[in-house]
């Protein structure tokens, strides 16, 4: 079955995007990449030392990986735009994950500032993947201003709580023509599998792998779960019913 | 309304009563809660909570790994000037202490910066005493101009300022500010601060908020533990941080846990703050504010700092010298206080890796 996944002109075979934060050592990253099968990796620019080759997370990322620099730390559109331009100038390509957070308590994204940053950066030729709350109107605006995908959260970032926003994610998947990548909140491989079964185009996760006791093994588990969920989606899930229908207590009289 | 109004809502008698009356059963219930109220936080600082310290520690560990990962951000302080007009009984820079005061020239600032940057650090904390006529805004701005070339994040720990003054330092390249209230007990505060501009309790108390209003990226508060009952000063540190985080959600609010150290001053009667007390404070705070940073300085012993990494700490200093110019010349110099953990940056990194954590040099990029 042909199942092409293309973002920003790049064809991907893996639908699992991974992160680089929270590891006890960056030296784990190559093994995580290998075991997960992921082809896209996000990196917080705030953590990258542009001037030093030692202690630089970039040294641990194979050239073949698609880099997805993110604007973590940006509190408004202007800061996100500056970070994106810095990333491009530093030679990290033209993909950018817009993350604008002006709420340090729950780390929920700022939709309005995200739209503004996306519009400017898409106009400059960036492949923009904005991180958002699963808000249909925000997602629609992002389509209009040139985003390459939308990345709604399943639960607040770093919480490992799973698909708490499931009903809203379903609406986005139904209504948005761009790939919907579930980003944040995924805690277990079964969460990722469920998102893929629902028709999400991909999943992005970091904490669930980085905080596992055996991160590389967990990375492999997520790779398998995402692939299984996608396959189930393509196969077409059988409909499930809440009530058995062996007899017809309410309409049986019609046949009498 | 400022934090001073919130501070006034908690009387000393009320805090004393709540600390005494808290039961172990209440503590267990609070540890199981997802969100804690200020009074829950106070209960975790009570003597009754000491019996459940291991449970608090395990939850603090899990929350910290979840929200911050297994990483520790490193920084080092750079003392620019030890001129001071205040008479704080516990501080080495006390105006009545007689020693040869020093203020770095711009050439010396650059030399210090080069030496620190050579260790790989990207976050610097600059400090001065309280002498605006000598080490004022324009001097600090000149220093920042040089430091920008070497560091990706510049924090200040200087005297309490006006909002506009903070704004002008932000404009110059400063992104973070630290200011300790020393003690939140206004009566003790008045006794310990004999003379000088710092004597104004509420002006200092509201300085972190003025920095928030000016648009600082991160603001760090704390109390010098040992001046008053640590349980009360710990409580107010936490509710101060909570107040700022609720009101200024876009700013990263964090706390420090400085425990008083010997100085050349004449303050020799600190209240006892044991290692166990320190652990209770850091873990209780982590449960109260799961996403807030906690800094632990080299005032603490190496062995204690190693343990603390797994108890909620997210940021540590390394390669520290508390004397003006101390990163350039090794001569015996009078620092602000005596440090305990003398490990250099390389040794600190090795220790952090050994504990299964990663040292981070850079966590912000000046924009």
Coordinates of C-alpha atoms in Angstrom, one line a residue:
Chain A
X1 CA 0.0 0.0 0.0
X2 CA 1.5 3.3 -1.0
X3 CA 1.5 5.7 1.9
X4 CA 3.4 8.9 1.1
X5 CA 4.1 11.4 3.7
X6 CA 5.4 14.6 2.3
X7 CA 6.2 17.8 4.2
X8 CA 8.0 20.8 2.8
X9 CA 8.8 18.8 -0.4
X10 CA 10.5 16.0 1.6
X11 CA 9.1 12.5 1.5
X12 CA 9.3 10.7 4.8
X13 CA 8.8 7.0 5.6
X14 CA 8.7 7.4 9.4
X15 CA 5.8 9.3 11.0
X16 CA 7.5 9.7 14.4
X17 CA 9.3 13.0 15.1
X18 CA 11.5 13.1 18.1
X19 CA 13.2 15.6 20.4
X20 CA 16.7 16.2 21.9
X21 CA 15.9 17.6 25.3
X22 CA 16.0 16.1 28.8
X23 CA 18.6 13.4 28.1
X24 CA 21.2 12.5 30.7
X25 CA 23.7 12.7 27.9
X26 CA 23.4 13.8 24.3
X27 CA 25.5 10.7 23.4
X28 CA 22.2 8.7 23.7
X29 CA 20.7 10.5 20.8
X30 CA 22.2 8.5 17.9
X31 CA 20.8 5.3 19.4
X32 CA 17.4 6.9 20.0
X33 CA 17.3 7.9 16.4
X34 CA 18.3 4.4 15.2
X35 CA 15.9 2.5 17.4
X36 CA 12.9 4.8 16.7
X37 CA 13.5 4.9 13.0
X38 CA 12.6 8.6 13.1
X39 CA 13.8 10.9 10.3
X40 CA 12.9 14.3 11.8
X41 CA 14.4 15.6 15.0
X42 CA 13.6 18.9 16.8
X43 CA 16.3 20.9 18.5
X44 CA 15.8 23.9 20.8
X45 CA 17.9 26.7 19.4
X46 CA 18.2 28.2 22.9
X47 CA 20.4 25.2 23.8
X48 CA 22.6 25.2 20.7
X49 CA 26.0 26.9 21.0
X50 CA 26.6 28.3 17.6
X51 CA 30.2 29.1 18.3
X52 CA 31.4 26.0 19.9
X53 CA 31.9 22.5 18.6
X54 CA 32.3 20.9 22.0
X55 CA 29.2 20.1 24.0
X56 CA 27.1 20.8 21.0
X57 CA 24.0 18.6 20.6
X58 CA 24.4 19.0 16.8
X59 CA 27.4 16.8 16.9
X60 CA 25.2 13.8 17.9
X61 CA 22.7 14.2 15.0
X62 CA 23.5 12.3 11.8
X63 CA 23.5 14.4 8.6
X64 CA 20.7 12.3 7.1
X65 CA 18.2 13.5 9.7
X66 CA 15.8 16.3 8.8
X67 CA 16.4 19.0 11.4
X68 CA 13.4 20.8 12.9
X69 CA 14.8 23.7 14.9
X70 CA 12.3 25.0 17.4
X71 CA 11.7 28.4 18.9
X72 CA 11.5 27.3 22.5
X73 CA 11.8 30.3 24.9
X74 CA 10.1 32.7 22.5
X75 CA 7.4 34.7 24.3
X76 CA 6.0 36.4 21.3
X77 CA 6.0 36.4 17.4
X78 CA 8.9 38.8 17.2
X79 CA 11.2 36.5 19.3
X80 CA 10.1 33.4 17.4
X81 CA 10.9 35.1 14.1
X82 CA 14.4 36.2 15.4
X83 CA 15.2 32.7 16.6
X84 CA 14.1 31.2 13.3
X85 CA 16.3 33.6 11.3
X86 CA 19.2 32.8 13.6
X87 CA 18.7 29.1 12.9
X88 CA 18.7 29.6 9.2
X89 CA 21.7 31.8 9.3
X90 CA 23.5 29.2 11.4
X91 CA 23.0 26.7 8.6
X92 CA 20.2 24.6 10.2
X93 CA 18.0 24.6 7.1
X94 CA 14.6 26.2 6.5
X95 CA 12.3 24.0 8.7
X96 CA 11.1 25.6 11.8
X97 CA 8.8 24.5 14.6
X98 CA 7.1 27.6 16.0
X99 CA 6.7 27.4 19.7
X100 CA 5.5 30.7 21.3
X101 CA 4.7 30.3 25.0
X102 CA 3.9 33.2 27.2
X103 CA 2.6 31.0 30.0
X104 CA 5.2 29.5 32.1
X105 CA 2.7 27.8 34.4
X106 CA 1.1 25.4 32.0
X107 CA 3.3 26.0 29.0
X108 CA 0.3 26.4 26.7
X109 CA 1.0 28.0 23.3
X110 CA -0.1 31.5 22.3
X111 CA -2.2 31.0 19.2
X112 CA -2.4 34.6 18.1
X113 CA 1.4 35.2 18.3
X114 CA 2.0 31.8 16.6
X115 CA -0.2 32.8 13.6
X116 CA 1.7 36.1 13.3
X117 CA 5.1 34.4 13.3
X118 CA 4.0 31.7 10.9
X119 CA 2.8 34.3 8.4
X120 CA 6.1 36.1 8.4
X121 CA 8.3 33.0 8.3
X122 CA 6.2 31.2 5.6
X123 CA 6.5 34.4 3.6
X124 CA 10.3 34.1 3.9
X125 CA 10.3 30.6 2.6
X126 CA 10.5 28.6 5.8
X127 CA 8.7 25.3 6.1
X128 CA 6.7 26.2 9.2
X129 CA 5.3 23.7 11.7
X130 CA 3.4 25.6 14.4
X131 CA 2.8 24.1 17.8
X132 CA -0.8 24.9 18.9
X133 CA -3.7 24.1 21.2
X134 CA -6.2 22.1 19.2
X135 CA -8.2 25.1 18.2
X136 CA -10.0 24.8 14.9
X137 CA -10.0 28.5 14.1
X138 CA -6.3 28.9 14.9
X139 CA -5.6 25.9 12.7
X140 CA -7.6 27.3 9.8
X141 CA -5.8 30.6 10.0
X142 CA -2.5 28.8 10.0
X143 CA -3.5 27.0 6.8
X144 CA -4.3 30.4 5.3
X145 CA -1.0 32.0 6.2
X146 CA 1.1 29.2 4.8
X147 CA 1.9 26.6 7.5
X148 CA 3.2 23.3 6.2
X149 CA 1.4 21.3 9.0
X150 CA -0.3 22.0 12.3
X151 CA 0.9 20.5 15.5
X152 CA -1.8 20.4 18.2
X153 CA -1.1 19.2 21.7
X154 CA -2.5 16.0 23.1
X155 CA -2.0 17.3 26.6
X156 CA 0.1 20.1 28.1
X157 CA 3.8 19.7 27.1
X158 CA 5.9 17.4 29.3
X159 CA 2.9 15.9 31.2
X160 CA 2.9 12.4 29.5
X161 CA -0.9 12.4 30.0
X162 CA -1.9 11.1 26.6
X163 CA -4.7 12.3 24.3
X164 CA -6.6 14.5 26.7
X165 CA -7.7 16.7 23.8
X166 CA -9.0 13.8 21.7
X167 CA -12.3 15.2 20.7
X168 CA -10.7 18.4 19.5
X169 CA -7.9 16.5 17.7
X170 CA -10.5 14.5 15.8
X171 CA -12.1 17.8 14.6
X172 CA -8.8 19.1 13.4
X173 CA -8.0 15.9 11.6
X174 CA -11.4 16.0 9.9
X175 CA -11.4 19.7 8.9
X176 CA -7.8 20.7 8.3
X177 CA -6.3 19.9 4.9
X178 CA -2.7 20.0 6.1
X179 CA -1.0 17.2 8.0
X180 CA -2.0 17.2 11.7
X181 CA 0.9 16.1 13.8
X182 CA 0.1 15.4 17.4
X183 CA 2.8 17.2 19.5
X184 CA 3.1 17.1 23.3
X185 CA 1.4 15.1 26.0
X186 CA 1.9 11.7 24.5
X187 CA 3.1 9.5 27.4
X188 CA 2.8 5.9 26.2
X189 CA 3.2 4.1 22.9
X190 CA -0.5 3.3 23.1
X191 CA -1.3 7.1 23.1
X192 CA 0.8 7.5 19.9
X193 CA -0.8 4.5 18.4
X194 CA -4.3 5.8 19.1
X195 CA -3.4 9.2 17.6
X196 CA -2.3 7.5 14.4
X197 CA -5.4 5.3 14.3
X198 CA -7.5 8.5 14.5
X199 CA -5.8 9.7 11.3
X200 CA -3.0 12.0 12.7
X201 CA -0.3 12.3 10.0
X202 CA 2.5 11.9 12.6
X203 CA 3.4 12.3 16.3
X204 CA 6.2 14.4 17.9
X205 CA 7.4 13.4 21.3
X206 CA 10.3 13.8 23.6
X207 CA 9.6 13.5 27.3
X208 CA 8.1 10.0 27.1
X209 CA 11.3 8.7 25.6
X210 CA 13.8 10.8 27.5
X211 CA 12.2 10.2 30.9
X212 CA 12.0 6.4 30.4
X213 CA 14.3 4.1 32.3
X214 CA 15.6 2.7 29.0
X215 CA 15.2 5.5 26.5
X216 CA 16.4 3.6 23.5
X217 CA 14.0 0.7 24.1
X218 CA 11.2 3.2 24.6
X219 CA 12.2 4.9 21.3
X220 CA 11.8 1.5 19.5
X221 CA 8.4 0.9 21.2
X222 CA 7.2 4.3 19.9
X223 CA 8.5 3.6 16.4
X224 CA 6.5 0.4 16.3
X225 CA 3.4 2.0 17.9
X226 CA 3.3 4.8 15.4
X227 CA 3.7 2.4 12.5
X228 CA 1.0 0.1 13.8
X229 CA -1.4 2.9 14.4
X230 CA -0.9 4.2 10.8
X231 CA -1.3 0.8 9.4
X232 CA -4.6 0.3 11.3
X233 CA -5.8 3.7 10.1
X234 CA -5.1 2.7 6.5
X235 CA -6.7 -0.6 6.9
X236 CA -9.9 1.1 8.1
X237 CA -11.0 0.3 11.6
X238 CA -14.2 -1.7 12.0
X239 CA -17.0 0.3 13.6
X240 CA -17.5 -0.3 17.3
X241 CA -20.9 -0.4 18.9
X242 CA -21.8 0.3 22.5
X243 CA -24.9 -2.0 22.5
X244 CA -25.3 -5.6 21.4
X245 CA -28.0 -6.1 18.8
X246 CA -29.0 -9.7 19.1
X247 CA -32.6 -8.8 19.8
X248 CA -34.6 -5.7 19.1
X249 CA -36.4 -4.8 22.3
X250 CA -37.5 -1.5 21.0
X251 CA -38.4 -2.2 17.4
X252 CA -39.1 -5.9 17.5
X253 CA -42.9 -5.2 17.6
X254 CA -42.7 -4.0 14.0
X255 CA -42.0 -7.5 12.8
X256 CA -44.8 -9.1 14.9
Chain B
X1 CA -1.5 45.7 44.9
X2 CA 2.0 44.3 45.3
X3 CA 3.4 41.2 47.0
X4 CA 3.7 43.3 50.2
X5 CA -0.1 43.2 50.5
X6 CA 0.0 39.4 50.2
X7 CA 2.8 39.2 52.7
X8 CA 0.7 41.2 55.2
X9 CA -2.1 38.6 54.9
X10 CA 0.0 36.0 56.7
X11 CA 0.7 37.0 60.3
X12 CA 3.7 35.5 62.1
X13 CA 1.4 34.0 64.8
X14 CA -0.8 32.3 62.1
X15 CA 2.3 30.7 60.4
X16 CA 3.6 29.5 63.8
X17 CA 0.3 28.0 64.6
X18 CA -0.1 26.3 61.2
X19 CA 3.4 24.8 61.4
X20 CA 2.8 23.4 64.9
X21 CA -0.7 22.1 64.2
X22 CA 0.0 20.2 60.9
X23 CA -0.3 16.5 61.3
X24 CA 1.4 13.6 59.5
X25 CA -1.9 12.5 58.0
X26 CA -2.4 16.0 56.5
X27 CA 1.1 15.9 55.0
X28 CA 0.5 12.5 53.3
X29 CA -2.8 13.8 51.8
X30 CA -1.0 16.9 50.4
X31 CA 1.9 14.8 48.9
X32 CA -0.8 12.9 47.0
X33 CA -2.4 16.1 45.6
X34 CA -1.8 17.3 42.1
X35 CA -2.0 21.0 42.8
X36 CA -0.9 22.6 46.1
X37 CA -2.3 25.7 47.7
X38 CA 0.1 28.1 49.7
X39 CA -1.2 26.6 52.9
X40 CA -0.5 23.1 51.6
X41 CA 3.1 24.3 50.9
X42 CA 3.4 25.6 54.4
X43 CA 2.2 22.2 55.8
X44 CA 5.0 20.5 53.8
X45 CA 7.5 22.8 55.6
X46 CA 6.2 21.8 59.0
X47 CA 8.0 19.6 61.5
X48 CA 5.4 16.9 61.0
X49 CA 6.4 16.6 57.3
X50 CA 10.0 15.6 58.3
X51 CA 8.7 12.0 58.8
X52 CA 7.7 11.9 55.2
X53 CA 10.7 13.4 53.6
X54 CA 11.6 10.3 51.5
X55 CA 8.1 10.4 49.9
X56 CA 8.4 14.1 49.2
X57 CA 11.9 13.5 47.7
X58 CA 10.6 10.8 45.4
X59 CA 7.8 13.0 44.1
X60 CA 10.2 15.9 43.7
X61 CA 12.6 13.8 41.8
X62 CA 9.9 12.5 39.4
X63 CA 8.4 16.0 38.8
X64 CA 11.9 17.4 38.1
X65 CA 12.8 14.7 35.6
X66 CA 9.4 15.1 33.9
X67 CA 9.6 18.9 33.5
X68 CA 13.3 19.6 33.2
X69 CA 14.8 16.2 32.3
X70 CA 18.1 15.0 33.6
X71 CA 20.0 18.2 33.1
X72 CA 21.6 20.9 35.2
X73 CA 22.3 24.4 33.9
X74 CA 25.6 25.8 34.9
X75 CA 26.6 29.4 35.5
X76 CA 29.2 31.3 37.4
X77 CA 29.0 34.7 39.3
X78 CA 31.4 37.5 38.4
X79 CA 31.9 40.2 41.1
X80 CA 32.3 43.5 39.4
X81 CA 32.5 45.8 42.5
X82 CA 32.5 45.4 46.2
X83 CA 31.9 49.1 47.1
X84 CA 28.8 49.3 49.3
X85 CA 26.9 51.9 51.2
X86 CA 24.8 49.4 53.3
X87 CA 25.5 48.0 56.7
X88 CA 24.1 44.4 56.5
X89 CA 25.4 42.6 59.6
X90 CA 25.8 39.3 57.8
X91 CA 27.6 40.4 54.7
X92 CA 31.3 40.7 53.9
X93 CA 30.7 43.9 51.8
X94 CA 29.3 45.7 54.8
X95 CA 30.3 49.4 54.6
X96 CA 31.9 49.3 58.1
X97 CA 34.2 46.4 57.1
X98 CA 37.7 47.8 56.4
X99 CA 39.3 46.2 53.5
X100 CA 40.6 47.5 50.2
X101 CA 37.6 47.9 47.9
X102 CA 37.9 47.1 44.3
X103 CA 35.9 47.8 41.1
X104 CA 36.8 46.2 37.8
X105 CA 37.9 48.4 35.0
X106 CA 36.6 47.5 31.5
X107 CA 40.0 45.9 30.7
X108 CA 39.6 43.7 33.8
X109 CA 36.0 42.8 32.9
X110 CA 37.2 41.6 29.6
X111 CA 40.0 39.6 31.2
X112 CA 37.6 38.0 33.7
X113 CA 35.1 37.3 30.8
X114 CA 37.8 35.6 28.8
X115 CA 38.9 33.4 31.7
X116 CA 35.3 32.3 32.4
X117 CA 34.3 31.8 28.8
X118 CA 37.4 29.6 28.4
X119 CA 35.7 27.1 30.7
X120 CA 32.8 26.8 28.3
X121 CA 30.2 28.6 30.4
X122 CA 27.6 30.7 28.5
X123 CA 25.5 32.0 31.4
X124 CA 27.0 34.7 33.7
X125 CA 25.7 36.4 36.8
X126 CA 27.2 39.8 37.5
X127 CA 27.2 41.2 41.0
X128 CA 27.9 44.5 42.7
X129 CA 27.4 46.0 46.1
X130 CA 25.0 48.8 46.7
X131 CA 26.9 51.9 45.6
X132 CA 25.0 53.5 42.7
X133 CA 27.3 56.5 42.5
X134 CA 30.3 54.2 41.9
X135 CA 28.9 51.1 40.4
X136 CA 25.6 52.4 39.0
X137 CA 23.5 51.8 35.9
X138 CA 26.0 53.3 33.4
X139 CA 28.9 51.3 34.8
X140 CA 26.8 48.1 34.7
X141 CA 25.8 48.8 31.1
X142 CA 29.4 49.3 30.1
X143 CA 30.2 45.9 31.6
X144 CA 27.3 44.3 29.9
X145 CA 28.5 45.6 26.5
X146 CA 31.7 43.7 27.0
X147 CA 30.2 40.6 28.5
X148 CA 27.7 40.2 25.5
X149 CA 30.7 39.2 23.4
X150 CA 31.4 36.2 25.6
X151 CA 28.1 35.0 27.0
X152 CA 24.7 34.1 25.7
X153 CA 22.8 35.1 28.9
X154 CA 23.6 37.8 31.4
X155 CA 21.9 38.0 34.8
X156 CA 22.3 40.7 37.4
X157 CA 22.4 40.4 41.2
X158 CA 22.7 44.1 42.2
X159 CA 20.9 46.6 44.4
X160 CA 17.1 47.1 44.1
X161 CA 16.3 49.4 41.3
X162 CA 13.5 51.3 39.6
X163 CA 11.5 49.7 36.8
X164 CA 13.0 52.1 34.3
X165 CA 16.5 51.2 35.4
X166 CA 15.8 47.5 34.9
X167 CA 14.3 48.3 31.5
X168 CA 17.5 50.2 30.5
X169 CA 19.6 47.2 31.6
X170 CA 17.4 44.8 29.6
X171 CA 17.9 47.1 26.6
X172 CA 21.6 46.8 27.1
X173 CA 21.5 43.0 27.1
X174 CA 20.6 41.8 30.6
X175 CA 17.9 39.0 30.5
X176 CA 17.7 37.8 34.1
X177 CA 17.7 39.2 37.6
X178 CA 18.2 37.8 41.0
X179 CA 17.4 39.6 44.2
X180 CA 17.2 38.0 47.7
X181 CA 15.0 39.5 50.3
X182 CA 17.5 38.1 52.8
X183 CA 14.7 37.6 55.3
X184 CA 10.9 38.2 54.8
X185 CA 10.5 38.9 58.5
X186 CA 10.3 42.7 58.5
X187 CA 11.3 43.1 62.1
X188 CA 14.5 41.0 61.8
X189 CA 15.2 42.7 58.5
X190 CA 15.1 46.0 60.2
X191 CA 17.6 44.9 62.8
X192 CA 20.0 43.2 60.4
X193 CA 20.1 46.2 58.0
X194 CA 21.6 48.8 60.2
X195 CA 22.0 51.6 57.7
X196 CA 21.9 52.3 54.0
X197 CA 19.3 52.3 51.2
X198 CA 18.7 48.6 51.7
X199 CA 17.0 49.3 55.0
X200 CA 13.8 50.0 53.1
X201 CA 12.1 46.6 53.4
X202 CA 9.2 47.1 51.0
X203 CA 11.2 48.8 48.3
X204 CA 13.4 45.7 48.1
X205 CA 10.4 43.3 48.4
X206 CA 8.8 44.8 45.3
X207 CA 12.0 45.0 43.3
X208 CA 11.5 41.6 41.6
X209 CA 8.1 42.7 40.5
X210 CA 9.5 45.9 39.1
X211 CA 11.9 43.8 37.1
X212 CA 9.0 41.7 35.8
X213 CA 7.1 44.8 34.8
X214 CA 10.3 46.0 32.9
X215 CA 10.2 42.8 30.9
X216 CA 13.0 40.7 32.3
X217 CA 13.0 37.1 30.9
X218 CA 13.6 35.4 34.2
X219 CA 13.4 36.6 37.8
X220 CA 14.9 34.7 40.8
X221 CA 14.0 35.3 44.4
X222 CA 15.2 33.9 47.7
X223 CA 16.0 34.3 51.4
X224 CA 19.3 34.0 53.1
X225 CA 18.4 30.9 55.2
X226 CA 19.5 31.2 58.8
X227 CA 18.5 34.8 59.5
X228 CA 14.9 33.8 60.6
X229 CA 13.2 30.5 61.1
X230 CA 13.9 28.8 57.7
X231 CA 10.3 27.3 57.6
X232 CA 8.8 30.8 57.5
X233 CA 11.4 32.4 55.1
X234 CA 11.1 29.3 52.9
X235 CA 7.3 29.7 52.9
X236 CA 7.5 33.4 51.9
X237 CA 10.1 32.6 49.2
X238 CA 7.6 30.1 47.7
X239 CA 4.6 32.4 47.9
X240 CA 6.6 35.3 46.5
X241 CA 7.6 33.1 43.5
X242 CA 4.0 31.9 43.1
X243 CA 2.7 35.5 43.3
X244 CA 5.1 36.6 40.5
X245 CA 4.4 33.5 38.3
X246 CA 0.6 34.0 38.6
X247 CA 0.8 37.6 37.7
X248 CA 3.6 37.5 35.1
X249 CA 3.0 34.1 33.4
X250 CA 5.4 35.0 30.5
X251 CA 8.4 35.3 32.8
X252 CA 10.4 32.3 34.1
X253 CA 10.3 32.6 37.9
X254 CA 12.7 30.6 40.0
X255 CA 14.1 30.5 43.5
X256 CA 17.5 30.1 45.2
X257 CA 18.2 28.5 48.5
X258 CA 21.2 30.3 49.9
X259 CA 22.2 29.1 53.3
X260 CA 24.2 31.6 55.4
X261 CA 28.0 31.1 55.3
X262 CA 30.8 32.6 57.4
X263 CA 31.8 36.1 56.3
X264 CA 34.3 38.6 57.5
X265 CA 31.3 40.4 59.1
X266 CA 30.4 40.2 62.7
X267 CA 27.2 38.2 62.3
X268 CA 27.9 35.1 64.2
X269 CA 24.5 33.9 65.4
X270 CA 22.7 32.4 62.5
X271 CA 19.8 30.1 63.2
X272 CA 20.5 26.5 62.5
X273 CA 19.5 25.2 59.0
X274 CA 20.5 21.6 58.7
X275 CA 20.9 19.6 55.5
X276 CA 17.6 17.9 56.3
X277 CA 15.9 21.3 56.5
X278 CA 17.4 22.2 53.1
X279 CA 16.0 19.0 51.6
X280 CA 12.6 19.6 53.1
X281 CA 12.5 23.1 51.6
X282 CA 13.7 22.2 48.1
X283 CA 11.3 19.2 47.8
X284 CA 8.3 21.0 49.3
X285 CA 8.9 23.8 46.9
X286 CA 9.2 21.4 43.9
X287 CA 5.8 19.9 44.9
X288 CA 4.3 23.4 45.2
X289 CA 5.7 24.8 41.9
X290 CA 6.7 21.8 39.7
X291 CA 7.9 23.9 36.7
X292 CA 9.9 26.6 38.6
X293 CA 13.7 26.5 38.5
X294 CA 15.7 26.0 41.7
X295 CA 19.3 27.2 42.0
X296 CA 21.8 25.9 44.5
X297 CA 25.1 27.7 44.8
X298 CA 28.6 26.7 45.9
X299 CA 27.8 27.9 49.5
X300 CA 26.9 24.2 49.8
X301 CA 29.3 21.4 50.2
X302 CA 30.2 19.3 47.1
X303 CA 28.7 16.1 48.6
X304 CA 25.4 17.9 49.5
X305 CA 25.2 19.4 46.1
X306 CA 25.6 16.0 44.5
X307 CA 22.7 14.6 46.4
X308 CA 20.6 17.7 45.8
X309 CA 20.8 17.2 42.0
X310 CA 18.2 14.4 42.4
X311 CA 16.0 16.5 44.7
X312 CA 14.7 19.2 42.5
X313 CA 17.7 21.4 41.7
X314 CA 17.9 22.7 38.1
X315 CA 20.7 25.2 38.1
X316 CA 24.1 25.3 39.8
X317 CA 27.1 27.6 39.9
X318 CA 30.6 26.2 39.2
X319 CA 34.1 27.5 39.3
X320 CA 33.1 30.2 41.7
X321 CA 35.1 33.0 43.2
X322 CA 33.2 35.6 45.3
X323 CA 36.0 38.2 45.2
X324 CA 36.1 41.1 42.7
X325 CA 38.6 40.0 40.0
X326 CA 38.8 36.5 41.5
X327 CA 38.7 34.8 38.1
X328 CA 41.9 36.5 37.0
X329 CA 44.2 36.6 39.9
X330 CA 44.5 33.9 42.6
X331 CA 45.8 36.2 45.3
X332 CA 44.1 36.0 48.7
X333 CA 41.2 38.3 48.4
X334 CA 38.2 39.1 50.5
X335 CA 35.1 37.6 49.0
X336 CA 31.5 38.3 49.8
X337 CA 31.2 35.0 51.6
X338 CA 33.2 31.8 51.9
X339 CA 32.3 29.1 49.4
X340 CA 32.2 25.4 50.2
X341 CA 32.2 23.6 46.9
X342 CA 35.4 24.6 45.2
X343 CA 35.1 22.4 42.1
X344 CA 35.9 24.0 38.8
X345 CA 33.7 23.7 35.8
X346 CA 35.4 20.6 34.5
X347 CA 35.2 18.8 37.8
X348 CA 31.6 19.9 38.2
X349 CA 30.7 18.5 34.8
X350 CA 32.3 15.2 35.5
X351 CA 30.4 14.9 38.8
X352 CA 27.1 15.7 37.1
X353 CA 27.7 13.1 34.3
X354 CA 28.6 10.6 37.0
X355 CA 25.2 11.1 38.6
X356 CA 23.5 10.3 35.3
X357 CA 22.7 13.9 34.5
X358 CA 23.9 16.3 31.7
X359 CA 25.5 19.7 32.4
X360 CA 24.0 22.4 30.2
X361 CA 26.1 25.5 29.3
X362 CA 23.6 27.3 27.3
X363 CA 19.8 27.7 27.8
X364 CA 19.2 31.0 26.2
X365 CA 20.4 32.9 23.1
X366 CA 20.5 36.7 23.4
X367 CA 18.2 38.0 20.6

